[in-house]
mmCIF file with all atom_site columns, C-alpha atoms in Angstrom:
data_model
loop_
_atom_site.group_PDB
_atom_site.id
_atom_site.type_symbol
_atom_site.label_atom_id
_atom_site.label_alt_id
_atom_site.label_comp_id
_atom_site.label_asym_id
_atom_site.label_entity_id
_atom_site.label_seq_id
_atom_site.pdbx_PDB_ins_code
_atom_site.Cartn_x
_atom_site.Cartn_y
_atom_site.Cartn_z
_atom_site.occupancy
_atom_site.B_iso_or_equiv
_atom_site.pdbx_formal_charge
_atom_site.auth_seq_id
_atom_site.auth_comp_id
_atom_site.auth_asym_id
_atom_site.auth_atom_id
_atom_site.pdbx_PDB_model_num
ATOM 1   C CA . MET A 1 1   ? -4.293  19.181 0.506   1.00 69.00 ? 1   MET A CA 1
ATOM 2   C CA . THR A 1 2   ? -4.402  16.862 2.941   1.00 78.00 ? 2   THR A CA 1
ATOM 3   C CA . ASP A 1 3   ? -2.421  16.473 6.024   1.00 83.00 ? 3   ASP A CA 1
ATOM 4   C CA . LYS A 1 4   ? -0.546  12.818 5.021   1.00 83.00 ? 4   LYS A CA 1
ATOM 5   C CA . ILE A 1 5   ? 0.004   14.440 1.643   1.00 81.00 ? 5   ILE A CA 1
ATOM 6   C CA . ARG A 1 6   ? 1.611   17.228 3.448   1.00 83.00 ? 6   ARG A CA 1
ATOM 7   C CA . GLY A 1 7   ? 3.488   14.674 5.331   1.00 86.00 ? 7   GLY A CA 1
ATOM 8   C CA . LYS A 1 8   ? 4.638   12.892 2.456   1.00 82.00 ? 8   LYS A CA 1
ATOM 9   C CA . LEU A 1 9   ? 6.109   15.532 1.022   1.00 83.00 ? 9   LEU A CA 1
ATOM 10  C CA . ALA A 1 10  ? 7.684   16.706 3.438   1.00 83.00 ? 10  ALA A CA 1
ATOM 11  C CA . SER A 1 11  ? 9.765   13.282 3.546   1.00 84.00 ? 11  SER A CA 1
ATOM 12  C CA . GLY A 1 12  ? 9.953   12.649 -0.027  1.00 80.00 ? 12  GLY A CA 1
ATOM 13  C CA . GLU A 1 13  ? 8.092   9.944  0.371   1.00 82.00 ? 13  GLU A CA 1
ATOM 14  C CA . TYR A 1 14  ? 5.187   12.052 -2.213  1.00 82.00 ? 14  TYR A CA 1
ATOM 15  C CA . GLU A 1 15  ? 4.990   10.043 -5.733  1.00 87.00 ? 15  GLU A CA 1
ATOM 16  C CA . GLY A 1 16  ? 8.504   8.700  -4.805  1.00 89.00 ? 16  GLY A CA 1
ATOM 17  C CA . SER A 1 17  ? 9.064   5.788  -7.062  1.00 93.00 ? 17  SER A CA 1
ATOM 18  C CA . GLU A 1 18  ? 7.843   8.407  -9.759  1.00 96.00 ? 18  GLU A CA 1
ATOM 19  C CA . ALA A 1 19  ? 10.573  11.119 -8.362  1.00 94.00 ? 19  ALA A CA 1
ATOM 20  C CA . ARG A 1 20  ? 13.180  8.337  -7.990  1.00 95.00 ? 20  ARG A CA 1
ATOM 21  C CA . ALA A 1 21  ? 12.816  7.165  -11.659 1.00 97.00 ? 21  ALA A CA 1
ATOM 22  C CA . VAL A 1 22  ? 13.118  10.752 -12.789 1.00 97.00 ? 22  VAL A CA 1
ATOM 23  C CA . LEU A 1 23  ? 16.012  12.131 -10.579 1.00 96.00 ? 23  LEU A CA 1
ATOM 24  C CA . MET A 1 24  ? 17.691  8.064  -12.233 1.00 96.00 ? 24  MET A CA 1
ATOM 25  C CA . ARG A 1 25  ? 16.780  8.086  -15.555 1.00 97.00 ? 25  ARG A CA 1
ATOM 26  C CA . LEU A 1 26  ? 16.197  12.011 -17.043 1.00 98.00 ? 26  LEU A CA 1
ATOM 27  C CA . LYS A 1 27  ? 19.497  13.859 -18.700 1.00 97.00 ? 27  LYS A CA 1
ATOM 28  C CA . ALA A 1 28  ? 19.810  17.009 -19.214 1.00 96.00 ? 28  ALA A CA 1
ATOM 29  C CA . GLY A 1 29  ? 18.629  18.540 -21.922 1.00 94.00 ? 29  GLY A CA 1
ATOM 30  C CA . GLN A 1 30  ? 16.336  15.842 -23.163 1.00 98.00 ? 30  GLN A CA 1
ATOM 31  C CA . ARG A 1 31  ? 12.609  17.155 -23.819 1.00 98.00 ? 31  ARG A CA 1
ATOM 32  C CA . VAL A 1 32  ? 10.415  15.725 -21.150 1.00 98.00 ? 32  VAL A CA 1
ATOM 33  C CA . LEU A 1 33  ? 6.314   15.344 -21.343 1.00 98.00 ? 33  LEU A CA 1
ATOM 34  C CA . GLU A 1 34  ? 4.527   14.456 -18.579 1.00 98.00 ? 34  GLU A CA 1
ATOM 35  C CA . LEU A 1 35  ? 0.722   13.201 -18.611 1.00 98.00 ? 35  LEU A CA 1
ATOM 36  C CA . GLY A 1 36  ? -1.287  13.856 -15.431 1.00 96.00 ? 36  GLY A CA 1
ATOM 37  C CA . ALA A 1 37  ? 1.031   16.927 -13.530 1.00 95.00 ? 37  ALA A CA 1
ATOM 38  C CA . GLY A 1 38  ? -1.542  15.997 -10.144 1.00 92.00 ? 38  GLY A CA 1
ATOM 39  C CA . LEU A 1 39  ? 0.309   19.193 -7.967  1.00 93.00 ? 39  LEU A CA 1
ATOM 40  C CA . GLY A 1 40  ? 2.633   19.342 -10.156 1.00 95.00 ? 40  GLY A CA 1
ATOM 41  C CA . TYR A 1 41  ? 5.458   18.044 -8.217  1.00 95.00 ? 41  TYR A CA 1
ATOM 42  C CA . ILE A 1 42  ? 7.127   15.507 -11.013 1.00 97.00 ? 42  ILE A CA 1
ATOM 43  C CA . GLY A 1 43  ? 6.920   18.021 -12.957 1.00 98.00 ? 43  GLY A CA 1
ATOM 44  C CA . ALA A 1 44  ? 8.773   20.964 -10.928 1.00 97.00 ? 44  ALA A CA 1
ATOM 45  C CA . LEU A 1 45  ? 11.731  17.872 -10.142 1.00 97.00 ? 45  LEU A CA 1
ATOM 46  C CA . ALA A 1 46  ? 11.947  17.401 -14.222 1.00 98.00 ? 46  ALA A CA 1
ATOM 47  C CA . ALA A 1 47  ? 12.480  20.991 -14.812 1.00 98.00 ? 47  ALA A CA 1
ATOM 48  C CA . ARG A 1 48  ? 15.349  21.280 -11.986 1.00 97.00 ? 48  ARG A CA 1
ATOM 49  C CA . ILE A 1 49  ? 17.051  18.824 -14.119 1.00 98.00 ? 49  ILE A CA 1
ATOM 50  C CA . VAL A 1 50  ? 16.022  19.772 -18.066 1.00 98.00 ? 50  VAL A CA 1
ATOM 51  C CA . GLY A 1 51  ? 14.785  23.569 -17.581 1.00 98.00 ? 51  GLY A CA 1
ATOM 52  C CA . ALA A 1 52  ? 11.356  24.415 -17.769 1.00 98.00 ? 52  ALA A CA 1
ATOM 53  C CA . GLN A 1 53  ? 11.551  24.962 -21.386 1.00 98.00 ? 53  GLN A CA 1
ATOM 54  C CA . ASN A 1 54  ? 11.453  21.668 -21.759 1.00 98.00 ? 54  ASN A CA 1
ATOM 55  C CA . VAL A 1 55  ? 8.790   20.298 -19.688 1.00 98.00 ? 55  VAL A CA 1
ATOM 56  C CA . THR A 1 56  ? 5.168   19.773 -21.583 1.00 98.00 ? 56  THR A CA 1
ATOM 57  C CA . SER A 1 57  ? 2.532   18.935 -18.426 1.00 98.00 ? 57  SER A CA 1
ATOM 58  C CA . VAL A 1 58  ? -0.621  17.909 -19.498 1.00 98.00 ? 58  VAL A CA 1
ATOM 59  C CA . GLU A 1 59  ? -3.386  17.923 -16.446 1.00 96.00 ? 59  GLU A CA 1
ATOM 60  C CA . ALA A 1 60  ? -7.580  16.707 -17.437 1.00 94.00 ? 60  ALA A CA 1
ATOM 61  C CA . ASN A 1 61  ? -8.895  18.428 -13.712 1.00 94.00 ? 61  ASN A CA 1
ATOM 62  C CA . PRO A 1 62  ? -9.705  21.908 -14.220 1.00 94.00 ? 62  PRO A CA 1
ATOM 63  C CA . ASP A 1 63  ? -9.706  22.387 -10.387 1.00 92.00 ? 63  ASP A CA 1
ATOM 64  C CA . MET A 1 64  ? -5.963  21.450 -10.575 1.00 93.00 ? 64  MET A CA 1
ATOM 65  C CA . LEU A 1 65  ? -4.406  24.086 -13.104 1.00 96.00 ? 65  LEU A CA 1
ATOM 66  C CA . ALA A 1 66  ? -4.753  27.282 -10.561 1.00 96.00 ? 66  ALA A CA 1
ATOM 67  C CA . ALA A 1 67  ? -2.436  24.567 -8.098  1.00 94.00 ? 67  ALA A CA 1
ATOM 68  C CA . ILE A 1 68  ? -0.017  23.774 -10.562 1.00 96.00 ? 68  ILE A CA 1
ATOM 69  C CA . ARG A 1 69  ? 0.581   27.114 -11.872 1.00 97.00 ? 69  ARG A CA 1
ATOM 70  C CA . ALA A 1 70  ? 1.251   27.879 -8.140  1.00 97.00 ? 70  ALA A CA 1
ATOM 71  C CA . ASN A 1 71  ? 3.500   24.781 -7.497  1.00 95.00 ? 71  ASN A CA 1
ATOM 72  C CA . TYR A 1 72  ? 5.517   25.745 -10.822 1.00 97.00 ? 72  TYR A CA 1
ATOM 73  C CA . ALA A 1 73  ? 5.955   29.340 -9.896  1.00 98.00 ? 73  ALA A CA 1
ATOM 74  C CA . LEU A 1 74  ? 6.705   28.852 -5.847  1.00 96.00 ? 74  LEU A CA 1
ATOM 75  C CA . ASN A 1 75  ? 9.701   26.291 -7.081  1.00 95.00 ? 75  ASN A CA 1
ATOM 76  C CA . GLY A 1 76  ? 11.064  28.799 -9.987  1.00 97.00 ? 76  GLY A CA 1
ATOM 77  C CA . VAL A 1 77  ? 9.264   26.691 -12.863 1.00 98.00 ? 77  VAL A CA 1
ATOM 78  C CA . ALA A 1 78  ? 7.070   28.998 -14.215 1.00 97.00 ? 78  ALA A CA 1
ATOM 79  C CA . GLY A 1 79  ? 7.835   28.044 -17.533 1.00 97.00 ? 79  GLY A CA 1
ATOM 80  C CA . ILE A 1 80  ? 6.672   24.942 -18.117 1.00 98.00 ? 80  ILE A CA 1
ATOM 81  C CA . ASP A 1 81  ? 4.175   24.467 -20.606 1.00 98.00 ? 81  ASP A CA 1
ATOM 82  C CA . LEU A 1 82  ? 0.762   23.330 -19.056 1.00 98.00 ? 82  LEU A CA 1
ATOM 83  C CA . ARG A 1 83  ? -1.635  22.347 -20.877 1.00 98.00 ? 83  ARG A CA 1
ATOM 84  C CA . HIS A 1 84  ? -5.033  21.200 -20.025 1.00 97.00 ? 84  HIS A CA 1
ATOM 85  C CA . GLY A 1 85  ? -7.092  18.119 -21.626 1.00 96.00 ? 85  GLY A CA 1
ATOM 86  C CA . ALA A 1 86  ? -7.617  14.083 -21.188 1.00 95.00 ? 86  ALA A CA 1
ATOM 87  C CA . VAL A 1 87  ? -5.214  12.577 -23.684 1.00 96.00 ? 87  VAL A CA 1
ATOM 88  C CA . VAL A 1 88  ? -6.727  9.821  -25.963 1.00 95.00 ? 88  VAL A CA 1
ATOM 89  C CA . GLY A 1 89  ? -5.863  7.192  -28.224 1.00 94.00 ? 89  GLY A CA 1
ATOM 90  C CA . PRO A 1 90  ? -6.805  7.049  -32.013 1.00 91.00 ? 90  PRO A CA 1
ATOM 91  C CA . ALA A 1 91  ? -9.911  5.292  -31.608 1.00 91.00 ? 91  ALA A CA 1
ATOM 92  C CA . TYR A 1 92  ? -11.790 7.970  -29.619 1.00 93.00 ? 92  TYR A CA 1
ATOM 93  C CA . GLU A 1 93  ? -13.416 10.392 -31.916 1.00 90.00 ? 93  GLU A CA 1
ATOM 94  C CA . GLY A 1 94  ? -15.024 13.247 -29.843 1.00 92.00 ? 94  GLY A CA 1
ATOM 95  C CA . GLN A 1 95  ? -13.815 16.316 -29.230 1.00 94.00 ? 95  GLN A CA 1
ATOM 96  C CA . THR A 1 96  ? -14.493 16.039 -25.677 1.00 95.00 ? 96  THR A CA 1
ATOM 97  C CA . LEU A 1 97  ? -14.492 13.461 -22.624 1.00 93.00 ? 97  LEU A CA 1
ATOM 98  C CA . ALA A 1 98  ? -16.455 13.466 -19.416 1.00 91.00 ? 98  ALA A CA 1
ATOM 99  C CA . PHE A 1 99  ? -14.036 14.106 -16.535 1.00 90.00 ? 99  PHE A CA 1
ATOM 100 C CA . ALA A 1 100 ? -15.194 13.141 -12.882 1.00 87.00 ? 100 ALA A CA 1
ATOM 101 C CA . CYS A 1 101 ? -13.568 15.545 -10.478 1.00 87.00 ? 101 CYS A CA 1
ATOM 102 C CA . ALA A 1 102 ? -12.877 13.526 -7.430  1.00 83.00 ? 102 ALA A CA 1
ATOM 103 C CA . LYS A 1 103 ? -12.458 15.485 -4.005  1.00 80.00 ? 103 LYS A CA 1
ATOM 104 C CA . GLN A 1 104 ? -9.356  13.958 -3.078  1.00 77.00 ? 104 GLN A CA 1
ATOM 105 C CA . PHE A 1 105 ? -7.795  15.314 -6.707  1.00 80.00 ? 105 PHE A CA 1
ATOM 106 C CA . TRP A 1 106 ? -5.728  11.757 -6.846  1.00 72.00 ? 106 TRP A CA 1
ATOM 107 C CA . ALA A 1 107 ? -9.043  10.024 -7.718  1.00 76.00 ? 107 ALA A CA 1
ATOM 108 C CA . SER A 1 108 ? -10.292 12.543 -9.897  1.00 80.00 ? 108 SER A CA 1
ATOM 109 C CA . ARG A 1 109 ? -10.071 10.205 -13.903 1.00 82.00 ? 109 ARG A CA 1
ATOM 110 C CA . ILE A 1 110 ? -11.988 9.769  -16.805 1.00 84.00 ? 110 ILE A CA 1
ATOM 111 C CA . ALA A 1 111 ? -15.814 9.452  -15.892 1.00 84.00 ? 111 ALA A CA 1
ATOM 112 C CA . ALA A 1 112 ? -16.868 6.157  -15.732 1.00 76.00 ? 112 ALA A CA 1
ATOM 113 C CA . SER A 1 113 ? -20.654 4.931  -14.343 1.00 59.00 ? 113 SER A CA 1
ATOM 114 C CA . GLU A 1 114 ? -19.678 4.054  -10.778 1.00 63.00 ? 114 GLU A CA 1
ATOM 115 C CA . ASP A 1 115 ? -18.215 8.023  -10.616 1.00 60.00 ? 115 ASP A CA 1
ATOM 116 C CA . ARG A 1 116 ? -21.742 9.259  -9.587  1.00 63.00 ? 116 ARG A CA 1
ATOM 117 C CA . ARG A 1 117 ? -20.514 10.806 -6.386  1.00 67.00 ? 117 ARG A CA 1
ATOM 118 C CA . ALA A 1 118 ? -17.762 13.322 -7.707  1.00 73.00 ? 118 ALA A CA 1
ATOM 119 C CA . ARG A 1 119 ? -18.505 16.297 -9.976  1.00 89.00 ? 119 ARG A CA 1
ATOM 120 C CA . VAL A 1 120 ? -18.592 15.255 -13.961 1.00 90.00 ? 120 VAL A CA 1
ATOM 121 C CA . VAL A 1 121 ? -17.035 18.252 -16.220 1.00 91.00 ? 121 VAL A CA 1
ATOM 122 C CA . GLU A 1 122 ? -16.610 18.122 -19.876 1.00 94.00 ? 122 GLU A CA 1
ATOM 123 C CA . VAL A 1 123 ? -12.921 18.799 -20.725 1.00 94.00 ? 123 VAL A CA 1
ATOM 124 C CA . PRO A 1 124 ? -11.200 18.982 -24.115 1.00 95.00 ? 124 PRO A CA 1
ATOM 125 C CA . VAL A 1 125 ? -9.278  15.889 -25.578 1.00 96.00 ? 125 VAL A CA 1
ATOM 126 C CA . LEU A 1 126 ? -5.787  15.576 -26.776 1.00 97.00 ? 126 LEU A CA 1
ATOM 127 C CA . ARG A 1 127 ? -4.637  13.112 -28.829 1.00 96.00 ? 127 ARG A CA 1
ATOM 128 C CA . ILE A 1 128 ? -1.569  10.687 -28.038 1.00 97.00 ? 128 ILE A CA 1
ATOM 129 C CA . GLY A 1 129 ? -0.346  10.868 -32.121 1.00 96.00 ? 129 GLY A CA 1
ATOM 130 C CA . ALA A 1 130 ? -0.390  15.145 -31.998 1.00 96.00 ? 130 ALA A CA 1
ATOM 131 C CA . LEU A 1 131 ? 0.644   15.317 -28.382 1.00 97.00 ? 131 LEU A CA 1
ATOM 132 C CA . LEU A 1 132 ? 4.176   12.873 -29.426 1.00 97.00 ? 132 LEU A CA 1
ATOM 133 C CA . ALA A 1 133 ? 4.669   14.769 -32.846 1.00 97.00 ? 133 ALA A CA 1
ATOM 134 C CA . ASP A 1 134 ? 3.702   18.463 -30.881 1.00 97.00 ? 134 ASP A CA 1
ATOM 135 C CA . VAL A 1 135 ? 6.367   17.721 -28.555 1.00 98.00 ? 135 VAL A CA 1
ATOM 136 C CA . ALA A 1 136 ? 9.044   15.104 -29.525 1.00 98.00 ? 136 ALA A CA 1
ATOM 137 C CA . PRO A 1 137 ? 9.844   14.241 -26.077 1.00 98.00 ? 137 PRO A CA 1
ATOM 138 C CA . GLN A 1 138 ? 12.746  12.146 -25.123 1.00 98.00 ? 138 GLN A CA 1
ATOM 139 C CA . PHE A 1 139 ? 11.190  10.958 -21.690 1.00 98.00 ? 139 PHE A CA 1
ATOM 140 C CA . VAL A 1 140 ? 7.588   10.075 -20.986 1.00 98.00 ? 140 VAL A CA 1
ATOM 141 C CA . ILE A 1 141 ? 5.913   9.970  -17.306 1.00 98.00 ? 141 ILE A CA 1
ATOM 142 C CA . MET A 1 142 ? 2.363   9.355  -17.330 1.00 97.00 ? 142 MET A CA 1
ATOM 143 C CA . ASP A 1 143 ? -0.139  8.626  -14.246 1.00 95.00 ? 143 ASP A CA 1
ATOM 144 C CA . ILE A 1 144 ? -3.523  9.051  -15.390 1.00 94.00 ? 144 ILE A CA 1
ATOM 145 C CA . GLU A 1 145 ? -5.779  6.743  -13.415 1.00 90.00 ? 145 GLU A CA 1
ATOM 146 C CA . GLY A 1 146 ? -6.223  3.865  -15.954 1.00 91.00 ? 146 GLY A CA 1
ATOM 147 C CA . ALA A 1 147 ? -6.372  5.532  -19.113 1.00 94.00 ? 147 ALA A CA 1
ATOM 148 C CA . GLU A 1 148 ? -2.800  5.020  -20.226 1.00 96.00 ? 148 GLU A CA 1
ATOM 149 C CA . GLN A 1 149 ? -4.474  2.028  -21.255 1.00 95.00 ? 149 GLN A CA 1
ATOM 150 C CA . TYR A 1 150 ? -6.227  3.727  -24.440 1.00 95.00 ? 150 TYR A CA 1
ATOM 151 C CA . LEU A 1 151 ? -2.586  4.964  -25.726 1.00 96.00 ? 151 LEU A CA 1
ATOM 152 C CA . PHE A 1 152 ? -0.485  2.025  -26.671 1.00 96.00 ? 152 PHE A CA 1
ATOM 153 C CA . ALA A 1 153 ? -2.829  1.334  -30.049 1.00 94.00 ? 153 ALA A CA 1
ATOM 154 C CA . SER A 1 154 ? 0.290   2.487  -32.235 1.00 94.00 ? 154 SER A CA 1
ATOM 155 C CA . GLN A 1 155 ? 3.662   2.346  -32.602 1.00 96.00 ? 155 GLN A CA 1
ATOM 156 C CA . TRP A 1 156 ? 5.502   5.507  -30.436 1.00 97.00 ? 156 TRP A CA 1
ATOM 157 C CA . PRO A 1 157 ? 7.947   7.405  -32.438 1.00 97.00 ? 157 PRO A CA 1
ATOM 158 C CA . ARG A 1 158 ? 11.826  6.588  -32.203 1.00 95.00 ? 158 ARG A CA 1
ATOM 159 C CA . SER A 1 159 ? 12.383  9.720  -30.533 1.00 95.00 ? 159 SER A CA 1
ATOM 160 C CA . VAL A 1 160 ? 10.963  8.526  -26.785 1.00 98.00 ? 160 VAL A CA 1
ATOM 161 C CA . ARG A 1 161 ? 13.857  7.123  -25.304 1.00 98.00 ? 161 ARG A CA 1
ATOM 162 C CA . GLN A 1 162 ? 12.241  6.317  -21.674 1.00 98.00 ? 162 GLN A CA 1
ATOM 163 C CA . VAL A 1 163 ? 8.505   5.584  -21.026 1.00 98.00 ? 163 VAL A CA 1
ATOM 164 C CA . VAL A 1 164 ? 7.379   5.737  -17.242 1.00 98.00 ? 164 VAL A CA 1
ATOM 165 C CA . ILE A 1 165 ? 4.101   4.244  -16.240 1.00 98.00 ? 165 ILE A CA 1
ATOM 166 C CA . GLU A 1 166 ? 2.211   4.136  -13.463 1.00 96.00 ? 166 GLU A CA 1
ATOM 167 C CA . LEU A 1 167 ? 0.122   1.240  -14.054 1.00 97.00 ? 167 LEU A CA 1
ATOM 168 C CA . HIS A 1 168 ? -3.935  1.084  -12.900 1.00 95.00 ? 168 HIS A CA 1
ATOM 169 C CA . PRO A 1 169 ? -4.777  -2.934 -12.588 1.00 94.00 ? 169 PRO A CA 1
ATOM 170 C CA . LYS A 1 170 ? -7.824  -2.422 -10.692 1.00 91.00 ? 170 LYS A CA 1
ATOM 171 C CA . GLN A 1 171 ? -9.143  -0.041 -13.971 1.00 90.00 ? 171 GLN A CA 1
ATOM 172 C CA . TYR A 1 172 ? -8.298  -2.660 -16.848 1.00 93.00 ? 172 TYR A CA 1
ATOM 173 C CA . GLU A 1 173 ? -10.585 -5.443 -17.751 1.00 89.00 ? 173 GLU A CA 1
ATOM 174 C CA . SER A 1 174 ? -7.779  -7.579 -17.161 1.00 91.00 ? 174 SER A CA 1
ATOM 175 C CA . ALA A 1 175 ? -3.951  -8.719 -17.503 1.00 88.00 ? 175 ALA A CA 1
ATOM 176 C CA . LYS A 1 176 ? -3.915  -8.359 -20.810 1.00 95.00 ? 176 LYS A CA 1
ATOM 177 C CA . VAL A 1 177 ? -4.195  -4.957 -20.923 1.00 96.00 ? 177 VAL A CA 1
ATOM 178 C CA . ILE A 1 178 ? -0.756  -4.790 -19.115 1.00 96.00 ? 178 ILE A CA 1
ATOM 179 C CA . LYS A 1 179 ? 1.027   -7.595 -21.875 1.00 96.00 ? 179 LYS A CA 1
ATOM 180 C CA . GLU A 1 180 ? -0.568  -4.831 -24.765 1.00 96.00 ? 180 GLU A CA 1
ATOM 181 C CA . ILE A 1 181 ? 1.063   -1.955 -23.536 1.00 97.00 ? 181 ILE A CA 1
ATOM 182 C CA . VAL A 1 182 ? 4.687   -3.929 -22.777 1.00 97.00 ? 182 VAL A CA 1
ATOM 183 C CA . ASP A 1 183 ? 4.006   -5.564 -26.185 1.00 97.00 ? 183 ASP A CA 1
ATOM 184 C CA . MET A 1 184 ? 3.093   -2.310 -28.200 1.00 97.00 ? 184 MET A CA 1
ATOM 185 C CA . LEU A 1 185 ? 6.473   0.242  -26.693 1.00 97.00 ? 185 LEU A CA 1
ATOM 186 C CA . SER A 1 186 ? 8.536   -3.211 -27.446 1.00 97.00 ? 186 SER A CA 1
ATOM 187 C CA . ARG A 1 187 ? 7.666   -2.861 -30.968 1.00 97.00 ? 187 ARG A CA 1
ATOM 188 C CA . SER A 1 188 ? 8.844   0.809  -30.412 1.00 97.00 ? 188 SER A CA 1
ATOM 189 C CA . GLY A 1 189 ? 11.863  -0.414 -29.563 1.00 97.00 ? 189 GLY A CA 1
ATOM 190 C CA . LEU A 1 190 ? 12.102  0.455  -25.892 1.00 98.00 ? 190 LEU A CA 1
ATOM 191 C CA . THR A 1 191 ? 12.572  -2.424 -23.649 1.00 98.00 ? 191 THR A CA 1
ATOM 192 C CA . TYR A 1 192 ? 12.089  -3.684 -19.834 1.00 97.00 ? 192 TYR A CA 1
ATOM 193 C CA . ASP A 1 193 ? 14.239  -1.127 -16.863 1.00 98.00 ? 193 ASP A CA 1
ATOM 194 C CA . PRO A 1 194 ? 14.038  -3.100 -14.430 1.00 97.00 ? 194 PRO A CA 1
ATOM 195 C CA . VAL A 1 195 ? 16.522  -0.765 -12.140 1.00 97.00 ? 195 VAL A CA 1
ATOM 196 C CA . ALA A 1 196 ? 14.024  2.474  -12.641 1.00 97.00 ? 196 ALA A CA 1
ATOM 197 C CA . SER A 1 197 ? 10.811  -0.104 -12.491 1.00 98.00 ? 197 SER A CA 1
ATOM 198 C CA . ARG A 1 198 ? 9.155   -0.662 -8.940  1.00 96.00 ? 198 ARG A CA 1
ATOM 199 C CA . GLY A 1 199 ? 5.810   -2.402 -7.830  1.00 95.00 ? 199 GLY A CA 1
ATOM 200 C CA . THR A 1 200 ? 3.233   -0.735 -10.569 1.00 96.00 ? 200 THR A CA 1
ATOM 201 C CA . LEU A 1 201 ? 5.629   1.775  -11.789 1.00 97.00 ? 201 LEU A CA 1
ATOM 202 C CA . LEU A 1 202 ? 6.530   0.519  -14.932 1.00 97.00 ? 202 LEU A CA 1
ATOM 203 C CA . ALA A 1 203 ? 9.449   2.141  -16.780 1.00 98.00 ? 203 ALA A CA 1
ATOM 204 C CA . LEU A 1 204 ? 10.774  0.856  -20.570 1.00 98.00 ? 204 LEU A CA 1
ATOM 205 C CA . ARG A 1 205 ? 13.705  2.459  -22.174 1.00 98.00 ? 205 ARG A CA 1
ATOM 206 C CA . ARG A 1 206 ? 15.884  2.462  -25.518 1.00 96.00 ? 206 ARG A CA 1
ATOM 207 C CA . VAL A 1 207 ? 18.894  0.590  -25.288 1.00 90.00 ? 207 VAL A CA 1
#
């Protein structure tokens, strides 16, 4: 936690675009899958709308788990299903993954060659197909520092009504990654949601 983040939390600017999309599109009774729990802010916000029992949050950074659980408890949503692991696509073959825990938690991500200053740990993997089948969410929101590029190799299930993705273009080899994400979600029956989208926050919904 830094003074800057404290200030943004107090003003409502922290993860403002994600919060706006959740408040705009999430409906009572829907099941939510959050990839990248961060501080637990968006998960707690979603749980206030749909109930903690309908929210599953995933976080790869082991350093954040205690803080997330504490924040859920402070906000009366301790019943959120918090799972530890890095979400991967079907092409990944291992059972664990190297994850770089940065000093600033929001910069933590799947380890790359340039992450020499970060502490690298092995974390369990959670495959996107199995996760979607297990949770059966209607609403999926993710902010996973570039790892979203690996999650759209095959069609998503029809149970998903809304997807909100924080894109990280600097982490992609080319802009084709964004096209591949949008094309696959389009083939899955989801279309661009211009009202909920903002900047690098891409929203798609079933219509």
